[in-house]
CSV table of C-alpha atoms in Angstrom, one decimal:
chain,number,residue,atom,x,y,z
A,1015,MET,CA,0.0,0.2,0.0
A,1016,SER,CA,1.5,3.1,-1.1
A,1017,SER,CA,1.9,6.1,1.5
A,1018,ALA,CA,-0.7,8.4,-0.6
A,1019,ASN,CA,-3.0,5.7,-0.2
A,1020,THR,CA,-2.2,4.9,3.8
A,1021,GLN,CA,-2.8,8.6,4.4
A,1022,ALA,CA,-6.3,8.7,2.5
A,1023,LYS,CA,-7.0,5.7,4.0
A,1024,ALA,CA,-6.2,7.4,7.5
A,1025,SER,CA,-8.1,10.5,6.8
A,1026,GLN,CA,-11.4,8.8,5.6
A,1027,LEU,CA,-11.4,6.7,8.9
A,1028,VAL,CA,-11.0,9.2,11.3
A,1029,SER,CA,-14.6,10.0,11.7
A,1030,ALA,CA,-15.6,6.6,10.8
A,1031,ILE,CA,-17.5,3.6,12.4
A,1032,ILE,CA,-15.0,0.6,12.3
A,1033,GLU,CA,-17.5,-1.9,11.6
A,1034,PRO,CA,-17.1,-5.7,12.5
A,1035,GLY,CA,-15.3,-7.8,10.0
A,1036,SER,CA,-12.9,-5.2,10.0
A,1037,THR,CA,-9.3,-6.4,11.1
A,1038,ILE,CA,-8.0,-4.6,14.2
A,1039,GLY,CA,-4.1,-4.5,14.5
A,1040,ILE,CA,-2.2,-4.8,18.2
A,1041,LEU,CA,1.0,-3.6,18.8
A,1042,GLY,CA,2.2,-5.8,21.6
A,1043,GLY,CA,1.4,-9.5,22.0
A,1044,GLY,CA,1.2,-10.2,25.7
A,1045,GLN,CA,-1.8,-11.3,27.5
A,1046,LEU,CA,-3.7,-7.6,27.3
A,1047,GLY,CA,-3.6,-8.2,23.4
A,1048,ARG,CA,-4.8,-11.6,23.8
A,1049,MET,CA,-7.9,-10.7,26.1
A,1050,LEU,CA,-8.5,-7.8,23.6
A,1051,THR,CA,-8.4,-10.4,20.7
A,1052,LEU,CA,-10.5,-12.5,22.7
A,1053,ALA,CA,-13.1,-9.6,23.3
A,1054,ALA,CA,-13.0,-8.4,19.7
A,1055,THR,CA,-13.7,-11.8,18.4
A,1056,PRO,CA,-17.3,-12.2,19.2
A,1057,LEU,CA,-18.0,-8.8,17.9
A,1058,GLY,CA,-16.9,-9.8,14.6
A,1059,TYR,CA,-13.5,-8.3,14.0
A,1060,ARG,CA,-10.1,-10.1,12.9
A,1061,CYS,CA,-6.8,-9.3,15.0
A,1062,VAL,CA,-3.3,-8.9,13.9
A,1063,THR,CA,-0.7,-8.4,16.4
A,1064,LEU,CA,3.2,-7.4,16.2
A,1065,ASP,CA,5.5,-8.8,19.0
A,1066,PRO,CA,8.9,-10.0,18.9
A,1067,THR,CA,8.2,-13.4,21.1
A,1068,PRO,CA,7.3,-16.1,18.6
A,1069,ASP,CA,3.7,-17.9,19.9
A,1070,SER,CA,3.2,-15.0,22.0
A,1071,PRO,CA,-0.1,-15.2,24.4
A,1072,CYS,CA,-1.8,-12.9,21.7
A,1073,GLY,CA,-0.4,-14.7,18.8
A,1074,GLN,CA,-1.7,-17.9,20.0
A,1075,ILE,CA,-5.3,-16.6,18.7
A,1076,ALA,CA,-4.4,-14.0,16.2
A,1077,ARG,CA,-2.3,-13.7,13.2
A,1078,GLN,CA,1.1,-12.6,14.4
A,1079,VAL,CA,4.1,-10.4,12.8
A,1080,ILE,CA,7.2,-11.4,14.5
A,1081,ALA,CA,9.4,-8.1,14.9
A,1082,ALA,CA,10.9,-6.0,17.6
A,1083,TYR,CA,9.0,-3.1,18.6
A,1084,ASP,CA,11.0,-0.8,16.8
A,1085,ASP,CA,10.9,-2.2,13.4
A,1086,VAL,CA,9.4,0.2,11.5
A,1087,GLU,CA,8.7,-2.2,8.3
A,1088,ALA,CA,7.1,-4.8,10.2
A,1089,ALA,CA,4.8,-2.1,11.6
A,1090,ARG,CA,4.2,-0.6,8.5
A,1091,GLU,CA,3.4,-4.2,7.3
A,1092,LEU,CA,1.1,-4.9,10.4
A,1093,ALA,CA,-0.9,-1.4,9.7
A,1094,GLY,CA,-1.3,-2.2,5.9
A,1095,SER,CA,-3.0,-5.5,6.8
A,1096,CYS,CA,-5.3,-3.4,9.6
A,1097,ASP,CA,-8.2,-0.8,9.4
A,1098,VAL,CA,-7.3,0.4,12.6
A,1099,VAL,CA,-4.2,-0.1,15.0
A,1100,THR,CA,-4.1,0.0,18.9
A,1101,TYR,CA,-1.4,-0.8,21.2
A,1102,GLU,CA,-1.6,-3.2,24.6
A,1103,PHE,CA,1.0,-1.4,26.5
A,1104,GLU,CA,2.7,1.9,26.6
A,1105,ASN,CA,6.4,0.8,26.3
A,1106,VAL,CA,5.5,0.3,22.7
A,1107,ASP,CA,7.8,2.5,20.7
A,1108,ALA,CA,6.5,6.3,20.4
A,1109,GLY,CA,8.2,6.8,17.4
A,1110,VAL,CA,6.8,4.1,15.7
A,1111,ALA,CA,3.5,4.9,16.7
A,1112,ALA,CA,3.7,8.2,15.4
A,1113,LEU,CA,4.9,6.8,12.1
A,1114,LEU,CA,1.8,4.5,12.0
A,1115,GLU,CA,-0.3,7.7,13.2
A,1116,GLN,CA,0.7,9.4,9.8
A,1117,GLU,CA,0.2,6.0,7.8
A,1118,SER,CA,-2.5,4.2,8.9
A,1119,TYR,CA,-5.7,5.0,11.4
A,1120,VAL,CA,-4.3,5.0,15.4
A,1121,PRO,CA,-7.2,6.6,17.1
A,1122,GLN,CA,-5.4,6.6,20.5
A,1123,GLY,CA,-2.4,8.5,18.8
A,1124,SER,CA,1.0,8.7,19.9
A,1125,LYS,CA,0.9,12.0,22.1
A,1126,LEU,CA,-0.8,10.2,25.2
A,1127,LEU,CA,1.7,7.6,24.6
A,1128,TYR,CA,4.4,9.9,24.8
A,1129,THR,CA,3.3,11.5,27.9
A,1130,THR,CA,2.9,8.4,29.7
A,1131,GLN,CA,6.2,7.0,29.2
A,1132,HIS,CA,7.7,9.7,31.1
A,1133,ARG,CA,6.7,10.3,34.7
A,1134,LEU,CA,7.6,14.2,34.7
A,1135,ARG,CA,5.6,14.6,31.5
A,1136,GLU,CA,2.6,12.3,32.8
A,1137,LYS,CA,2.5,14.4,36.1
A,1138,ARG,CA,2.3,17.8,34.3
A,1139,ALA,CA,-0.4,16.6,32.2
A,1140,ILE,CA,-2.4,15.7,35.2
A,1141,GLU,CA,-2.2,18.9,36.9
A,1142,ALA,CA,-3.0,20.4,33.5
A,1143,ALA,CA,-6.3,18.8,33.7
A,1144,GLY,CA,-7.2,20.0,37.0
A,1145,VAL,CA,-6.7,17.1,39.0
A,1146,PRO,CA,-4.0,16.5,42.2
A,1147,VAL,CA,-1.2,14.6,42.2
A,1148,ALA,CA,1.6,14.0,45.1
A,1149,PRO,CA,4.0,16.9,45.6
A,1150,TYR,CA,7.2,16.1,43.1
A,1151,ARG,CA,10.6,17.7,42.2
A,1152,GLU,CA,12.5,17.0,39.3
A,1153,VAL,CA,15.9,15.5,40.3
A,1154,THR,CA,18.8,16.4,37.6
A,1155,SER,CA,22.0,16.3,40.0
A,1156,ALA,CA,22.9,15.0,43.2
A,1157,GLY,CA,22.5,18.5,44.2
A,1158,SER,CA,19.2,19.0,43.2
A,1159,MET,CA,18.4,15.9,45.0
A,1160,GLN,CA,19.5,17.4,48.3
A,1161,GLN,CA,17.1,20.2,47.7
A,1162,ALA,CA,14.4,18.3,46.8
A,1163,VAL,CA,14.6,16.2,50.0
A,1164,GLU,CA,14.3,19.3,51.7
A,1165,GLU,CA,11.8,21.1,50.3
A,1166,LEU,CA,9.5,17.6,50.4
A,1167,GLY,CA,10.7,15.9,53.5
A,1168,LEU,CA,10.9,12.3,54.6
A,1169,PRO,CA,9.8,10.0,53.6
A,1170,CYS,CA,9.6,10.4,49.9
A,1171,VAL,CA,9.8,8.1,46.9
A,1172,LEU,CA,12.6,8.4,44.1
A,1173,LYS,CA,11.6,7.1,40.9
A,1174,THR,CA,13.2,7.1,37.3
A,1175,VAL,CA,11.2,9.1,34.9
A,1176,MET,CA,11.0,6.1,32.2
A,1177,GLY,CA,11.0,2.3,32.3
A,1178,GLY,CA,9.7,1.7,35.7
A,1179,TYR,CA,7.0,-0.9,36.4
A,1180,ASP,CA,5.6,-3.3,39.2
A,1181,GLY,CA,8.1,-1.3,41.8
A,1182,LYS,CA,11.2,-1.3,39.4
A,1183,GLY,CA,13.0,1.8,38.9
A,1184,GLN,CA,11.8,3.2,42.2
A,1185,ARG,CA,13.3,3.8,46.0
A,1186,VAL,CA,11.6,4.7,49.2
A,1187,ILE,CA,13.8,7.2,51.4
A,1188,ARG,CA,12.8,7.0,54.8
A,1189,HIS,CA,16.1,8.3,56.4
A,1190,LEU,CA,18.9,11.0,55.2
A,1191,GLU,CA,21.5,8.7,55.1
A,1192,GLU,CA,19.6,6.6,52.4
A,1193,VAL,CA,19.6,9.7,50.1
A,1194,GLN,CA,23.0,9.3,48.0
A,1195,ALA,CA,22.6,5.7,48.0
A,1196,ALA,CA,19.2,6.1,46.4
A,1197,TYR,CA,20.4,8.6,43.8
A,1198,GLU,CA,23.5,6.8,42.8
A,1199,GLU,CA,21.5,3.6,42.1
A,1200,LEU,CA,18.7,4.9,40.1
A,1201,ASN,CA,20.9,7.4,38.4
A,1202,THR,CA,22.9,5.0,36.6
A,1203,ALA,CA,19.9,4.5,34.1
A,1204,GLY,CA,20.6,7.7,32.7
A,1205,VAL,CA,16.9,8.5,31.9
A,1206,GLY,CA,16.2,11.3,34.9
A,1207,LEU,CA,14.6,11.0,38.0
A,1208,VAL,CA,11.9,12.5,39.9
A,1209,LEU,CA,11.0,12.8,43.6
A,1210,GLU,CA,7.4,12.1,44.8
A,1211,SER,CA,6.3,13.2,48.2
A,1212,PHE,CA,5.3,9.9,50.3
A,1213,VAL,CA,1.3,10.1,50.3
A,1214,PRO,CA,0.3,8.6,53.9
A,1215,PHE,CA,-2.6,6.4,52.0
A,1216,GLN,CA,-5.4,4.6,53.6
A,1217,CYS,CA,-5.8,2.6,50.3
A,1218,GLU,CA,-4.7,2.6,46.7
A,1219,ILE,CA,-7.9,2.6,43.8
A,1220,SER,CA,-8.2,2.8,40.2
A,1221,VAL,CA,-10.6,3.5,37.7
A,1222,VAL,CA,-10.6,2.3,34.2
A,1223,ALA,CA,-12.3,5.2,31.8
A,1224,ALA,CA,-13.1,4.8,28.4
A,1225,ARG,CA,-13.7,7.5,25.5
A,1226,SER,CA,-14.9,6.8,22.1
A,1227,THR,CA,-13.5,8.2,18.9
A,1228,LYS,CA,-17.2,10.0,19.0
A,1229,GLY,CA,-16.3,11.6,22.5
A,1230,GLU,CA,-18.3,9.4,24.6
A,1231,VAL,CA,-17.0,8.8,28.0
A,1232,ARG,CA,-18.0,5.8,30.6
A,1233,THR,CA,-16.0,4.8,33.9
A,1234,PHE,CA,-15.9,1.6,35.3
A,1235,PRO,CA,-16.6,0.9,39.3
A,1236,PRO,CA,-13.5,1.4,41.0
A,1237,ALA,CA,-11.4,-1.1,42.3
A,1238,GLU,CA,-9.4,-1.1,45.6
A,1239,ASN,CA,-5.9,-2.7,44.8
A,1240,ILE,CA,-3.6,-4.7,47.3
A,1241,HIS,CA,-0.2,-4.7,46.1
A,1242,VAL,CA,2.5,-7.5,47.4
A,1243,ASN,CA,6.2,-7.0,46.7
A,1244,ASN,CA,5.1,-3.7,44.4
A,1245,ILE,CA,3.1,-6.3,42.3
A,1246,LEU,CA,-0.8,-6.0,41.9
A,1247,HIS,CA,-1.7,-9.0,44.3
A,1248,ALA,CA,-5.7,-8.9,44.3
A,1249,SER,CA,-8.7,-6.1,43.5
A,1250,ILE,CA,-11.5,-5.8,45.5
A,1251,VAL,CA,-14.8,-4.3,43.9
A,1252,PRO,CA,-16.6,-2.8,45.1
A,1253,ALA,CA,-13.7,-0.8,46.7
A,1254,ARG,CA,-14.2,-0.3,50.6
A,1255,VAL,CA,-14.5,3.3,50.5
A,1256,SER,CA,-17.6,5.4,50.6
A,1257,GLU,CA,-20.2,5.6,47.6
A,1258,GLU,CA,-19.2,9.5,47.8
A,1259,LEU,CA,-15.8,9.0,47.6
A,1260,GLN,CA,-16.0,6.2,44.5
A,1261,ALA,CA,-18.2,8.7,42.8
A,1262,ARG,CA,-15.6,11.4,43.3
A,1263,ALA,CA,-12.8,8.9,41.8
A,1264,GLU,CA,-15.0,8.2,38.8
A,1265,GLN,CA,-15.5,11.6,38.2
A,1266,LEU,CA,-11.7,12.6,38.4
A,1267,ALA,CA,-11.0,9.7,35.6
A,1268,ALA,CA,-13.7,11.0,33.6
A,1269,GLN,CA,-12.3,14.6,33.7
A,1270,LEU,CA,-8.9,13.3,32.9
A,1271,ILE,CA,-9.6,11.3,30.3
A,1272,GLU,CA,-11.8,13.9,28.6
A,1273,GLY,CA,-8.7,16.7,29.7
A,1274,LEU,CA,-6.0,14.3,27.8
A,1275,ASP,CA,-8.0,14.4,24.9
A,1276,ALA,CA,-7.6,10.2,25.1
A,1277,VAL,CA,-9.4,7.6,23.0
A,1278,GLY,CA,-9.7,3.9,24.2
A,1279,LEU,CA,-8.9,3.1,27.7
A,1280,LEU,CA,-7.1,5.0,30.5
A,1281,ALA,CA,-6.6,3.4,33.6
A,1282,VAL,CA,-6.3,6.1,36.9
A,1283,GLU,CA,-4.2,4.7,39.6
A,1284,MET,CA,-5.0,6.8,43.0
A,1285,PHE,CA,-3.9,7.2,46.5
A,1286,VAL,CA,-6.7,7.9,49.1
A,1287,THR,CA,-5.9,9.6,52.5
A,1288,LYS,CA,-7.7,9.1,55.7
A,1289,ALA,CA,-9.0,12.6,55.1
A,1290,GLY,CA,-10.8,11.3,51.8
A,1291,GLU,CA,-8.3,13.4,50.1
A,1292,ILE,CA,-7.3,11.5,46.4
A,1293,TYR,CA,-4.0,12.0,44.6
A,1294,VAL,CA,-3.3,10.5,41.3
A,1295,ASN,CA,-0.5,8.4,41.4
A,1296,GLU,CA,0.0,6.8,37.6
A,1297,LEU,CA,-1.8,6.8,34.5
A,1298,ALA,CA,-1.7,3.9,32.1
A,1299,PRO,CA,-3.4,4.4,28.4
A,1300,ARG,CA,-4.7,0.7,28.0
A,1301,PRO,CA,-6.3,-2.2,29.3
A,1302,HIS,CA,-5.3,-2.6,32.9
A,1303,ASN,CA,-4.5,-5.2,35.6
A,1304,SER,CA,-6.8,-3.8,38.3
A,1305,GLY,CA,-9.2,-3.9,35.6
A,1306,HIS,CA,-9.4,-7.6,34.9
A,1307,TYR,CA,-12.6,-8.3,37.0
A,1308,THR,CA,-14.6,-6.8,34.7
A,1309,MET,CA,-14.3,-9.8,32.7
A,1310,ASP,CA,-16.6,-11.6,34.6
A,1311,ALA,CA,-18.2,-9.1,37.1
A,1312,CYS,CA,-19.6,-6.5,34.9
A,1313,ALA,CA,-22.0,-6.1,32.1
A,1314,THR,CA,-19.1,-5.1,29.5
A,1315,SER,CA,-15.6,-5.8,29.9
A,1316,GLN,CA,-12.7,-3.2,29.9
A,1317,PHE,CA,-11.1,-5.2,26.3
A,1318,GLU,CA,-14.7,-4.9,25.0
A,1319,GLN,CA,-15.1,-1.5,25.8
A,1320,HIS,CA,-11.7,-0.5,24.4
A,1321,ILE,CA,-12.6,-2.3,21.0
A,1322,ARG,CA,-15.8,-0.2,21.1
A,1323,ALA,CA,-14.1,2.9,21.9
A,1324,ILE,CA,-11.3,2.8,19.0
A,1325,CYS,CA,-13.7,1.2,16.6
A,1326,GLY,CA,-16.2,4.2,16.9
A,1327,LEU,CA,-19.4,1.9,18.2
A,1328,PRO,CA,-21.2,3.1,21.5
A,1329,LEU,CA,-20.0,2.7,24.2
A,1330,ALA,CA,-21.4,-0.3,26.5
A,1331,ASP,CA,-23.2,-0.3,29.8
A,1332,PRO,CA,-20.0,-0.9,32.5
A,1333,ARG,CA,-22.2,-1.5,35.6
A,1334,LEU,CA,-21.0,-3.9,38.4
A,1335,VAL,CA,-23.3,-7.3,38.3
A,1336,THR,CA,-22.1,-8.8,41.2
A,1337,PRO,CA,-19.0,-8.3,44.1
A,1338,VAL,CA,-15.9,-9.6,43.1
A,1339,VAL,CA,-12.4,-10.1,43.9
A,1340,MET,CA,-9.5,-10.6,41.2
A,1341,VAL,CA,-6.3,-12.1,42.3
A,1342,ASN,CA,-3.1,-12.2,40.3
A,1343,ILE,CA,-1.5,-15.6,39.5
A,1344,LEU,CA,2.4,-15.1,39.3
A,1345,GLY,CA,4.8,-17.9,38.0
A,1346,GLU,CA,5.6,-19.3,41.8
A,1347,HIS,CA,1.6,-19.8,42.2
A,1348,MET,CA,1.2,-21.9,38.9
A,1349,GLU,CA,1.8,-25.3,40.2
A,1350,GLU,CA,-1.0,-25.0,42.7
A,1351,VAL,CA,-3.4,-23.5,40.5
A,1352,LEU,CA,-3.0,-26.2,38.3
A,1353,LYS,CA,-3.4,-28.9,40.9
A,1354,LEU,CA,-6.8,-26.9,41.8
A,1355,LEU,CA,-7.8,-26.5,38.0
A,1356,THR,CA,-7.5,-30.5,37.8
A,1357,SER,CA,-9.4,-31.4,41.1
A,1358,THR,CA,-12.6,-32.3,41.5
A,1359,ALA,CA,-13.6,-29.8,44.4
A,1360,SER,CA,-12.5,-26.9,41.8
A,1361,GLN,CA,-15.5,-27.9,40.1
A,1362,THR,CA,-17.8,-27.2,42.7
A,1363,ALA,CA,-18.2,-23.6,43.9
A,1364,THR,CA,-19.0,-22.5,47.3
A,1365,GLU,CA,-22.2,-21.0,48.2
A,1366,LYS,CA,-20.7,-17.9,48.6
A,1367,VAL,CA,-17.6,-17.9,45.9
A,1368,ILE,CA,-17.3,-18.8,42.0
A,1369,PRO,CA,-13.7,-19.0,40.8
A,1370,LYS,CA,-13.4,-18.0,37.2
A,1371,LEU,CA,-10.0,-19.1,36.1
A,1372,HIS,CA,-8.0,-17.0,33.3
A,1373,LEU,CA,-4.4,-18.2,32.1
A,1374,TYR,CA,-2.6,-16.4,29.6
A,1375,GLY,CA,-0.6,-19.1,27.6
A,1376,LYS,CA,2.6,-18.4,28.5
A,1377,SER,CA,5.1,-20.7,28.2
A,1378,GLU,CA,7.4,-20.3,31.0
A,1379,SER,CA,6.6,-19.5,34.5
A,1380,LYS,CA,8.9,-17.1,36.3
A,1381,ASN,CA,8.6,-16.0,39.9
A,1382,GLY,CA,6.6,-12.7,39.9
A,1383,ARG,CA,5.8,-13.2,36.4
A,1384,LYS,CA,2.0,-12.5,35.7
A,1385,MET,CA,0.7,-16.0,34.3
A,1386,GLY,CA,-3.3,-15.4,34.6
A,1387,HIS,CA,-5.7,-14.2,37.5
A,1388,VAL,CA,-8.8,-16.0,39.0
A,1389,ASN,CA,-12.2,-13.7,39.2
A,1390,LEU,CA,-13.8,-14.6,42.5
A,1391,LEU,CA,-17.5,-13.9,42.3
A,1392,CYS,CA,-19.3,-13.6,45.4
A,1393,GLN,CA,-21.9,-12.6,47.5
A,1394,ASP,CA,-19.6,-10.3,49.7
A,1395,THR,CA,-16.0,-9.5,49.0
A,1396,GLU,CA,-15.0,-10.6,52.3
A,1397,ALA,CA,-16.0,-14.7,51.6
A,1398,ALA,CA,-13.8,-14.0,48.2
A,1399,MET,CA,-10.6,-12.8,50.5
A,1400,GLN,CA,-11.2,-16.1,52.8
A,1401,TRP,CA,-11.3,-17.9,49.8
A,1402,ILE,CA,-7.6,-16.8,48.6
A,1403,GLU,CA,-6.5,-17.4,52.3
A,1404,GLN,CA,-7.9,-21.1,52.2
A,1405,THR,CA,-6.8,-22.1,49.3
A,1406,ASN,CA,-3.2,-21.6,50.7
A,1407,ILE,CA,-2.1,-20.7,46.8
A,1408,TRP,CA,-0.5,-17.5,47.9
A,1409,ARG,CA,0.9,-18.3,51.2
A,1410,ASN,CA,3.9,-17.2,49.8
A,1411,HIS,CA,2.7,-13.7,50.1
């Protein structure tokens, strides 16, 4: 397909509905791409993914272009076979996304991707949308690090501005004698640093918001998130906070997705203090681990909502149908999960809890690697938390 033809194709589709029967290209072939494909298929769409790992989780159920994320020609091959292109995680090369934006139809664009790949840009964008973040300072030298600590006080959190996830690329500083070591350790990455004031939060919550190419906005109910070793362990829905606070969290997420002019999904992670204040911690312009509960507990999953949003379809009802607790399955849990899956006991739901298992098709189990999740449909979330304890699968936590 010539450059002139692809540009014409892009301009033609900007305001169009991408109808069922069309092909969706997904940059990234991990579990999020897999679940996007599983949601797109019943709606009548085909999917093709670009990922460097042969037989990727998404590639097992969609056609796969095997290439590096920064391979321009492979990205063009993907775009040439698709009617719309999306991405499943924010570390996709922003330059490739920008190129595809010029030569194909990428309704999410590359601007938000560029913003959320860099913590300082992200924080400034959140503030510009009128939403509060924890106090922070840019760190450019050992001297500015000392000054930032003096201004923000202890405890505080030092983070790399790029590349960190699941607790990587960050250090909590509680004592002055830790300042220099933390700076020297993280400064080796050479990507820049940001120091944040430590928010004494009561709990962490997240809201997944969706915005379509037509400007329609819907938000999913907030999830209360529990992290272990900086990796999401469980998401509890409804979150154990007041209904007024839940509504305010959804309103902030809607305000952000509109203020950022985002299309598709935006996951907004937030801290809630004992005083009822909400501070936004991080954004993710894609489906999010804390939104996996929607697959079984909501009228519409986050994955179907994303497909609808990028294809210009009306957004569907995101309401919660049943209380739920989502619990992650990491590599160290797989042996016990498989035992449970193949046992007779697993086929009989308790009166209060119905487990729904989702495995991602990853070939190698590693400690800390997300291999799947279980959605525990329940009458009350306390019963689901007890189920997690009683199985002993997560006892290493």
